[in-house]
Coordinates of C-alpha atoms in Angstrom, one line a residue:
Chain A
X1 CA -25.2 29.7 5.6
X2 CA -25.5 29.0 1.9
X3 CA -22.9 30.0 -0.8
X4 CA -22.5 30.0 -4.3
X5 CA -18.8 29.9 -4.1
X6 CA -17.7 26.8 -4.5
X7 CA -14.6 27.1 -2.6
X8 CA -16.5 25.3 0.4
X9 CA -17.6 23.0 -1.3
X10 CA -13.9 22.4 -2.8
X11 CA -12.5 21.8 0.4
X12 CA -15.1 19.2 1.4
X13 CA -14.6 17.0 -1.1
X14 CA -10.9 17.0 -1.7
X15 CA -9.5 13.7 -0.9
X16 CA -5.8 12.3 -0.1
X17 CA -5.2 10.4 -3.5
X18 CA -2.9 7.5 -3.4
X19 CA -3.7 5.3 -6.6
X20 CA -3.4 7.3 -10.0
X21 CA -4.2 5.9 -13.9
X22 CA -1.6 6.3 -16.1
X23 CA -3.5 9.6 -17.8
X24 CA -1.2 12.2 -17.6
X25 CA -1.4 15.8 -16.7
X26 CA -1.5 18.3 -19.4
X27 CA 1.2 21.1 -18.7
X28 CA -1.6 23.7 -19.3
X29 CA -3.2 22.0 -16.0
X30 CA 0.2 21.7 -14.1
X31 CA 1.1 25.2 -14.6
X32 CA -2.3 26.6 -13.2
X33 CA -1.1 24.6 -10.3
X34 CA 1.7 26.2 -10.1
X35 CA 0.3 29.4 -10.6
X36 CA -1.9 29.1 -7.4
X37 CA 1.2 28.0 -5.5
X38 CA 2.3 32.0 -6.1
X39 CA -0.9 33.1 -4.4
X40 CA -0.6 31.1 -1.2
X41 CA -0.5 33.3 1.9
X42 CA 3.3 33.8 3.0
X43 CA 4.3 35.1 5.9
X44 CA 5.5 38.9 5.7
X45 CA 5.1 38.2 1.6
X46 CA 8.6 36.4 2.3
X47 CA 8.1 34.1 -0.7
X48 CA 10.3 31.5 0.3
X49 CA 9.8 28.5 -2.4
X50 CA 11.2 27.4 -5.0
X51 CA 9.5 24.3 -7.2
X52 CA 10.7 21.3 -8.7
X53 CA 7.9 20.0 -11.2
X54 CA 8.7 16.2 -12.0
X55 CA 7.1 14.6 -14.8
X56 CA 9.2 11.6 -16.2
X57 CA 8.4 8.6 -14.9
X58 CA 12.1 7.4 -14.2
X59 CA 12.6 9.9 -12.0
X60 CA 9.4 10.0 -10.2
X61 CA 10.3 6.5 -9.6
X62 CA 13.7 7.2 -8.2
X63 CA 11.9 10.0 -5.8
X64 CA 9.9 7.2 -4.9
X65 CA 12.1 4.6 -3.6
X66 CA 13.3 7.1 -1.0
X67 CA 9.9 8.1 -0.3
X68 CA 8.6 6.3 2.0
X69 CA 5.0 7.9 2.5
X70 CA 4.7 7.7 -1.4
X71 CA 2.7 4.2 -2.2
X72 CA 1.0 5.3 -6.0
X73 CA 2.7 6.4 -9.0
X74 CA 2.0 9.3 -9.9
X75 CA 2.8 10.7 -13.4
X76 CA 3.2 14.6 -11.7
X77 CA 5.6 15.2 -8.6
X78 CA 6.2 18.9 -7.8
X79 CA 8.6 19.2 -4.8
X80 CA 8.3 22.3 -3.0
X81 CA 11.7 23.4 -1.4
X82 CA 12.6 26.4 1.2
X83 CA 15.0 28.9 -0.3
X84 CA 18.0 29.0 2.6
X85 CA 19.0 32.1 0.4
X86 CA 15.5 33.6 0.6
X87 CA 15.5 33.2 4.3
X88 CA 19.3 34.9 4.8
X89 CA 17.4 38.3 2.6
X90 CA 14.4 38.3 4.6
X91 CA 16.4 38.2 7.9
X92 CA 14.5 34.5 8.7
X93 CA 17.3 33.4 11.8
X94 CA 15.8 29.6 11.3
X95 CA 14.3 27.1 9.2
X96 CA 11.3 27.3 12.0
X97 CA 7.7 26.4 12.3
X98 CA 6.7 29.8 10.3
X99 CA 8.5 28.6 7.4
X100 CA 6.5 25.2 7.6
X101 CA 3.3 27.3 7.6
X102 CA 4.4 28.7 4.4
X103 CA 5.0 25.6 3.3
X104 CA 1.6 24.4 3.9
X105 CA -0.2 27.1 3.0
X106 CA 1.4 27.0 -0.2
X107 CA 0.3 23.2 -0.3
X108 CA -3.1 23.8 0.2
X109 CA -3.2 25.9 -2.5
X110 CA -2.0 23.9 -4.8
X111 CA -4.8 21.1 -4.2
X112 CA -7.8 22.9 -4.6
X113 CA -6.2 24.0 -7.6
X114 CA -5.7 20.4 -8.8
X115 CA -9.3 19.5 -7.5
X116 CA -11.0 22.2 -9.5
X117 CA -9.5 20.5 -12.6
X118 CA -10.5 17.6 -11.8
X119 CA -7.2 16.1 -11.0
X120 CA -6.4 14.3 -7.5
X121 CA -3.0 14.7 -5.0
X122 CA -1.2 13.7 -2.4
X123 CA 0.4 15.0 0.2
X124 CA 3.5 13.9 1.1
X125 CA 6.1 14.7 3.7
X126 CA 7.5 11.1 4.4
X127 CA 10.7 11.7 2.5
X128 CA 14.4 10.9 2.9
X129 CA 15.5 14.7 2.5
X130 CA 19.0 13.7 1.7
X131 CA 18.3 11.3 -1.2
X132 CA 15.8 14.2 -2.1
X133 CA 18.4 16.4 -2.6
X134 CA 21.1 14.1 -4.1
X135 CA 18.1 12.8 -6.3
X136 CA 17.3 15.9 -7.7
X137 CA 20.9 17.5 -7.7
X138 CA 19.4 20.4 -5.2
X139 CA 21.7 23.1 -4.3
X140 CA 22.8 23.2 -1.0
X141 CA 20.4 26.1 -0.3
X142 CA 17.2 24.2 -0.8
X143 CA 15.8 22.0 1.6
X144 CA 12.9 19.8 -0.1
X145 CA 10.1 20.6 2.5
X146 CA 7.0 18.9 0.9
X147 CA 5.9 16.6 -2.2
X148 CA 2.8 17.1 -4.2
X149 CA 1.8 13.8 -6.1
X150 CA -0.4 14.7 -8.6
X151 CA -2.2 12.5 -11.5
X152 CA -6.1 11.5 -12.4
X153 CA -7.3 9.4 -9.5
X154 CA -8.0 5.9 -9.8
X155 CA -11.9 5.4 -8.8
X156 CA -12.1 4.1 -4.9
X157 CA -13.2 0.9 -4.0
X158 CA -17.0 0.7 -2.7
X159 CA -16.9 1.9 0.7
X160 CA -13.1 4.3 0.4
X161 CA -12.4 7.0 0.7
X162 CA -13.8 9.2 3.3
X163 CA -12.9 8.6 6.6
X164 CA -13.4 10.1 10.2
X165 CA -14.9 13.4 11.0
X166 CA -14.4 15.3 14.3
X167 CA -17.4 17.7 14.8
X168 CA -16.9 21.0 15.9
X169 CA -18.3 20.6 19.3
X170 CA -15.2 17.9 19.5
X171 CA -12.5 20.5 18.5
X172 CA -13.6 23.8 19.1
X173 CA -13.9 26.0 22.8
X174 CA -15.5 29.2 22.1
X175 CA -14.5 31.8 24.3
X176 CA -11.8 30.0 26.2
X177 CA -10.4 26.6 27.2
X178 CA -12.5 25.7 30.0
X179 CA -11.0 25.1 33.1
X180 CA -11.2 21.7 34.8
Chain B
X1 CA 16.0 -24.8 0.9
X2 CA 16.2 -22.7 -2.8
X3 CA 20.0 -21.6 -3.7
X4 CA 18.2 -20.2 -6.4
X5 CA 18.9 -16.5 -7.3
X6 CA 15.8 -14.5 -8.2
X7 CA 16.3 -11.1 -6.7
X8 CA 17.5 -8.8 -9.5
X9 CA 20.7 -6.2 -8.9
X10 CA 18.2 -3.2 -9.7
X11 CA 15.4 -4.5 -7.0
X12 CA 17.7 -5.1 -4.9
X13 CA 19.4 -1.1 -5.2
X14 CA 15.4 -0.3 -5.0
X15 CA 14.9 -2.3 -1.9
X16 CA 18.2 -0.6 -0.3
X17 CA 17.3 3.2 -1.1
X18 CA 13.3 2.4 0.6
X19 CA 14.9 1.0 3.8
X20 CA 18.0 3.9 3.8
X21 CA 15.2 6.4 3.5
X22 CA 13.2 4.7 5.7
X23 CA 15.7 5.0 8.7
X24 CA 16.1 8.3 8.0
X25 CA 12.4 9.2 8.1
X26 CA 12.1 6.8 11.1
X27 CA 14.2 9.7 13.0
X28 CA 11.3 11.8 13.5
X29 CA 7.9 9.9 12.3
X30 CA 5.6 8.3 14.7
X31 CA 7.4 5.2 16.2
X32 CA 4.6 2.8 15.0
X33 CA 5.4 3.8 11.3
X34 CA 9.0 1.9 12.0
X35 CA 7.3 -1.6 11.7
X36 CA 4.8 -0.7 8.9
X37 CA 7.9 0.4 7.6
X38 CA 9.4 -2.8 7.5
X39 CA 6.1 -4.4 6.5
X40 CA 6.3 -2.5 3.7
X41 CA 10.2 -3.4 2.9
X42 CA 9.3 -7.0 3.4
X43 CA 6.6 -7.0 1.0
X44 CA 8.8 -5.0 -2.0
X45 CA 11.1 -7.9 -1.3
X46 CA 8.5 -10.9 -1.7
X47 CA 7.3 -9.2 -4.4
X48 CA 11.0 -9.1 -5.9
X49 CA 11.7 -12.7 -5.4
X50 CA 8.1 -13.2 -7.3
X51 CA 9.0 -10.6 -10.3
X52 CA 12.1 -13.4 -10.7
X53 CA 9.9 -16.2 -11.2
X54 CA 11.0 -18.6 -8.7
X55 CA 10.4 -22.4 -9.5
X56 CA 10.5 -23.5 -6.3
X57 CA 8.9 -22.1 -3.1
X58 CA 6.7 -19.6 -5.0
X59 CA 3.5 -20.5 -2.9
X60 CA 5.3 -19.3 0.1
X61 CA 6.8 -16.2 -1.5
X62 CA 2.6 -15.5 -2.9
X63 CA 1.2 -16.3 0.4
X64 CA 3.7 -14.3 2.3
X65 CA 3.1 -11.2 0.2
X66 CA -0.4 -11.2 0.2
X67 CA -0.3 -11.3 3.8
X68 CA 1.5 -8.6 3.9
X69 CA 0.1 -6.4 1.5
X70 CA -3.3 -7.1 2.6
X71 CA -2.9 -6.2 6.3
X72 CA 0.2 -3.4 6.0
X73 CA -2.5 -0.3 6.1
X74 CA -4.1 -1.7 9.0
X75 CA -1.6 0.6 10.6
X76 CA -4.1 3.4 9.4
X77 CA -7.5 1.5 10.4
X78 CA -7.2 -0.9 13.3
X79 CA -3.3 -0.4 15.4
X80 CA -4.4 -3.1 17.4
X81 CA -4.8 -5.7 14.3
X82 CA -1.9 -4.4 12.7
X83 CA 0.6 -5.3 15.9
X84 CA -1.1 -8.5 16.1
X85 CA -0.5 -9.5 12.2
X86 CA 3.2 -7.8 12.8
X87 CA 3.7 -9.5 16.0
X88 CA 2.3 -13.3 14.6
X89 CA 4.3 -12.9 10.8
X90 CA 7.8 -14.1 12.1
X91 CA 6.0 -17.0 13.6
X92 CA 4.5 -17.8 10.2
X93 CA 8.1 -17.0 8.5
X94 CA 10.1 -19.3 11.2
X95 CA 8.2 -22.1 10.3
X96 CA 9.2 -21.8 6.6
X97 CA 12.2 -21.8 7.6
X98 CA 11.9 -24.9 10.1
X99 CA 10.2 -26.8 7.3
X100 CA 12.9 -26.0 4.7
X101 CA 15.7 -27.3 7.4
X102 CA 13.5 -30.1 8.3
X103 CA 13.3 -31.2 4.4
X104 CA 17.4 -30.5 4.0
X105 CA 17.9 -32.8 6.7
X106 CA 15.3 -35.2 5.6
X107 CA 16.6 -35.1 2.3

């Protein structure tokens, strides 16, 4: 099947970026990102983030040493935290696995936006919450759920980047599961 | 053995707050990201001692770190490699530290 939408082709060839130039991101570019953010699917339109856009170097650097899946320096991190508040007025009992769906959703959004302007992330969920929250002075009612590194990526070396493929055949039953 | 003090205050706070956060992350990450982990801390800390310009020792500190660094993401690419580098390290590190005790006593 053949498209001229190039949403397909988007998602293909977004990469994890982990080694940024020192270029930084315009805050036209960083606000379109944040625009897509508010078009994410959410569950029952619950709209449960708020965002913390970082881009001073200091202070990416202080989210960084108590981020231990963080490895580049990016010169954008936009921390996306789940409103405890927004869950109590939408009647959400528990921070639970629909609210990480959000979260990801939300995520996902936000890095083919970046990739259509030509700019690289990185996921990143390897975080010390606490020093998160002390780092950033968070209220008591956010809970930093996910970190978007975000920057101009650095070319990869001959032969990166990439990486293993399942196939369909390898991941998909149609139908049903088949029984043993 | 060095005496010498090359570790700066600051690296040293930065070194503390990546293996804080580390434990905490380590309560619900995959166990095998404990020792890249610690690969990772040991490496910030060779790298540390080399940002201080140590005048003795520094082939150690350079080899040790680009041991490390070179073989950390192997954690990614080959798990088998990467417990074989992080099981054979302390081996290479012990003997440092032999040689050092052997050249005090020597001495």
């Amino acid at each position: 099947m053949s498209s001229d939408r190039p949403v397909y082709e988007s998602i293909r060839s977004r990469r994890a970026v982990r080694d940024f130039t020192d270029e930084p991101v315009s805050r036209g570019a960083l606000e379109r990102i944040l625009r897509a953010a508010r078009w994410a699917p959410s569950a029952g339109n619950r709209r449960l983030h708020k965002f913390v856009a970082l881009e001073d170097a200091q202070a990416i650097a202080r989210i960084k040493a108590i981020s231990p899946g963080m490895f580049g320096e990016p010169p954008v991190l936009i921390v996306i935290c789940t409103d405890a508040e927004q869950l109590a007025r939408e009647n959400v009992k528990d921070h639970d696995t629909s609210t990480m769906v959000d979260v990801g959703t939300t995520a996902m959004c936000m890095m083919l936006a970046a990739h259509e302007l030509g700019l690289g992330t990185c996921p990143t969920t390897s975080f010390s919450a606490g020093g998160v929250r002390g780092a950033l002075n968070l209220p008591d009612h956010l809970t930093p759920d996910f970190m978007l590194q975000v920057g101009h990526a650095k070319p990869l070396p001959p032969g990166g980047g990439g990486g293993t493929k399942l196939t369909i055949d390898e991941i998909t039953h149609w139908g049903a599961y088949p029984s043993d | 053995m060095s005496d010498q003090a090359v570790i700066s205050e600051s690296d040293a706070l930065r070194i503390l707050a990546y293996l804080t956060a580390s434990a905490d992350t380590q309560l619900f990450e995959p166990d095998i990201y404990g020792p890249f982990r610690l690969v990772e801390a040991a490496s910030q800390l060779a790298g540390a001692v080399l940002d201080g310009e140590p005048t003795e020792n520094r082939e150690f500190w350079e080899g040790v770190r680009s041991s490390l660094e070179d073989n950390k993401f192997r954690v990614i690419w080959d798990r088998p490699g990467f417990r074989e580098f992080v099981r054979e390290t302390p081996r290479e590190v012990a003997g440092e530290l032999t040689r050092r005790d052997n050249d005090r006593t020597s001495a």
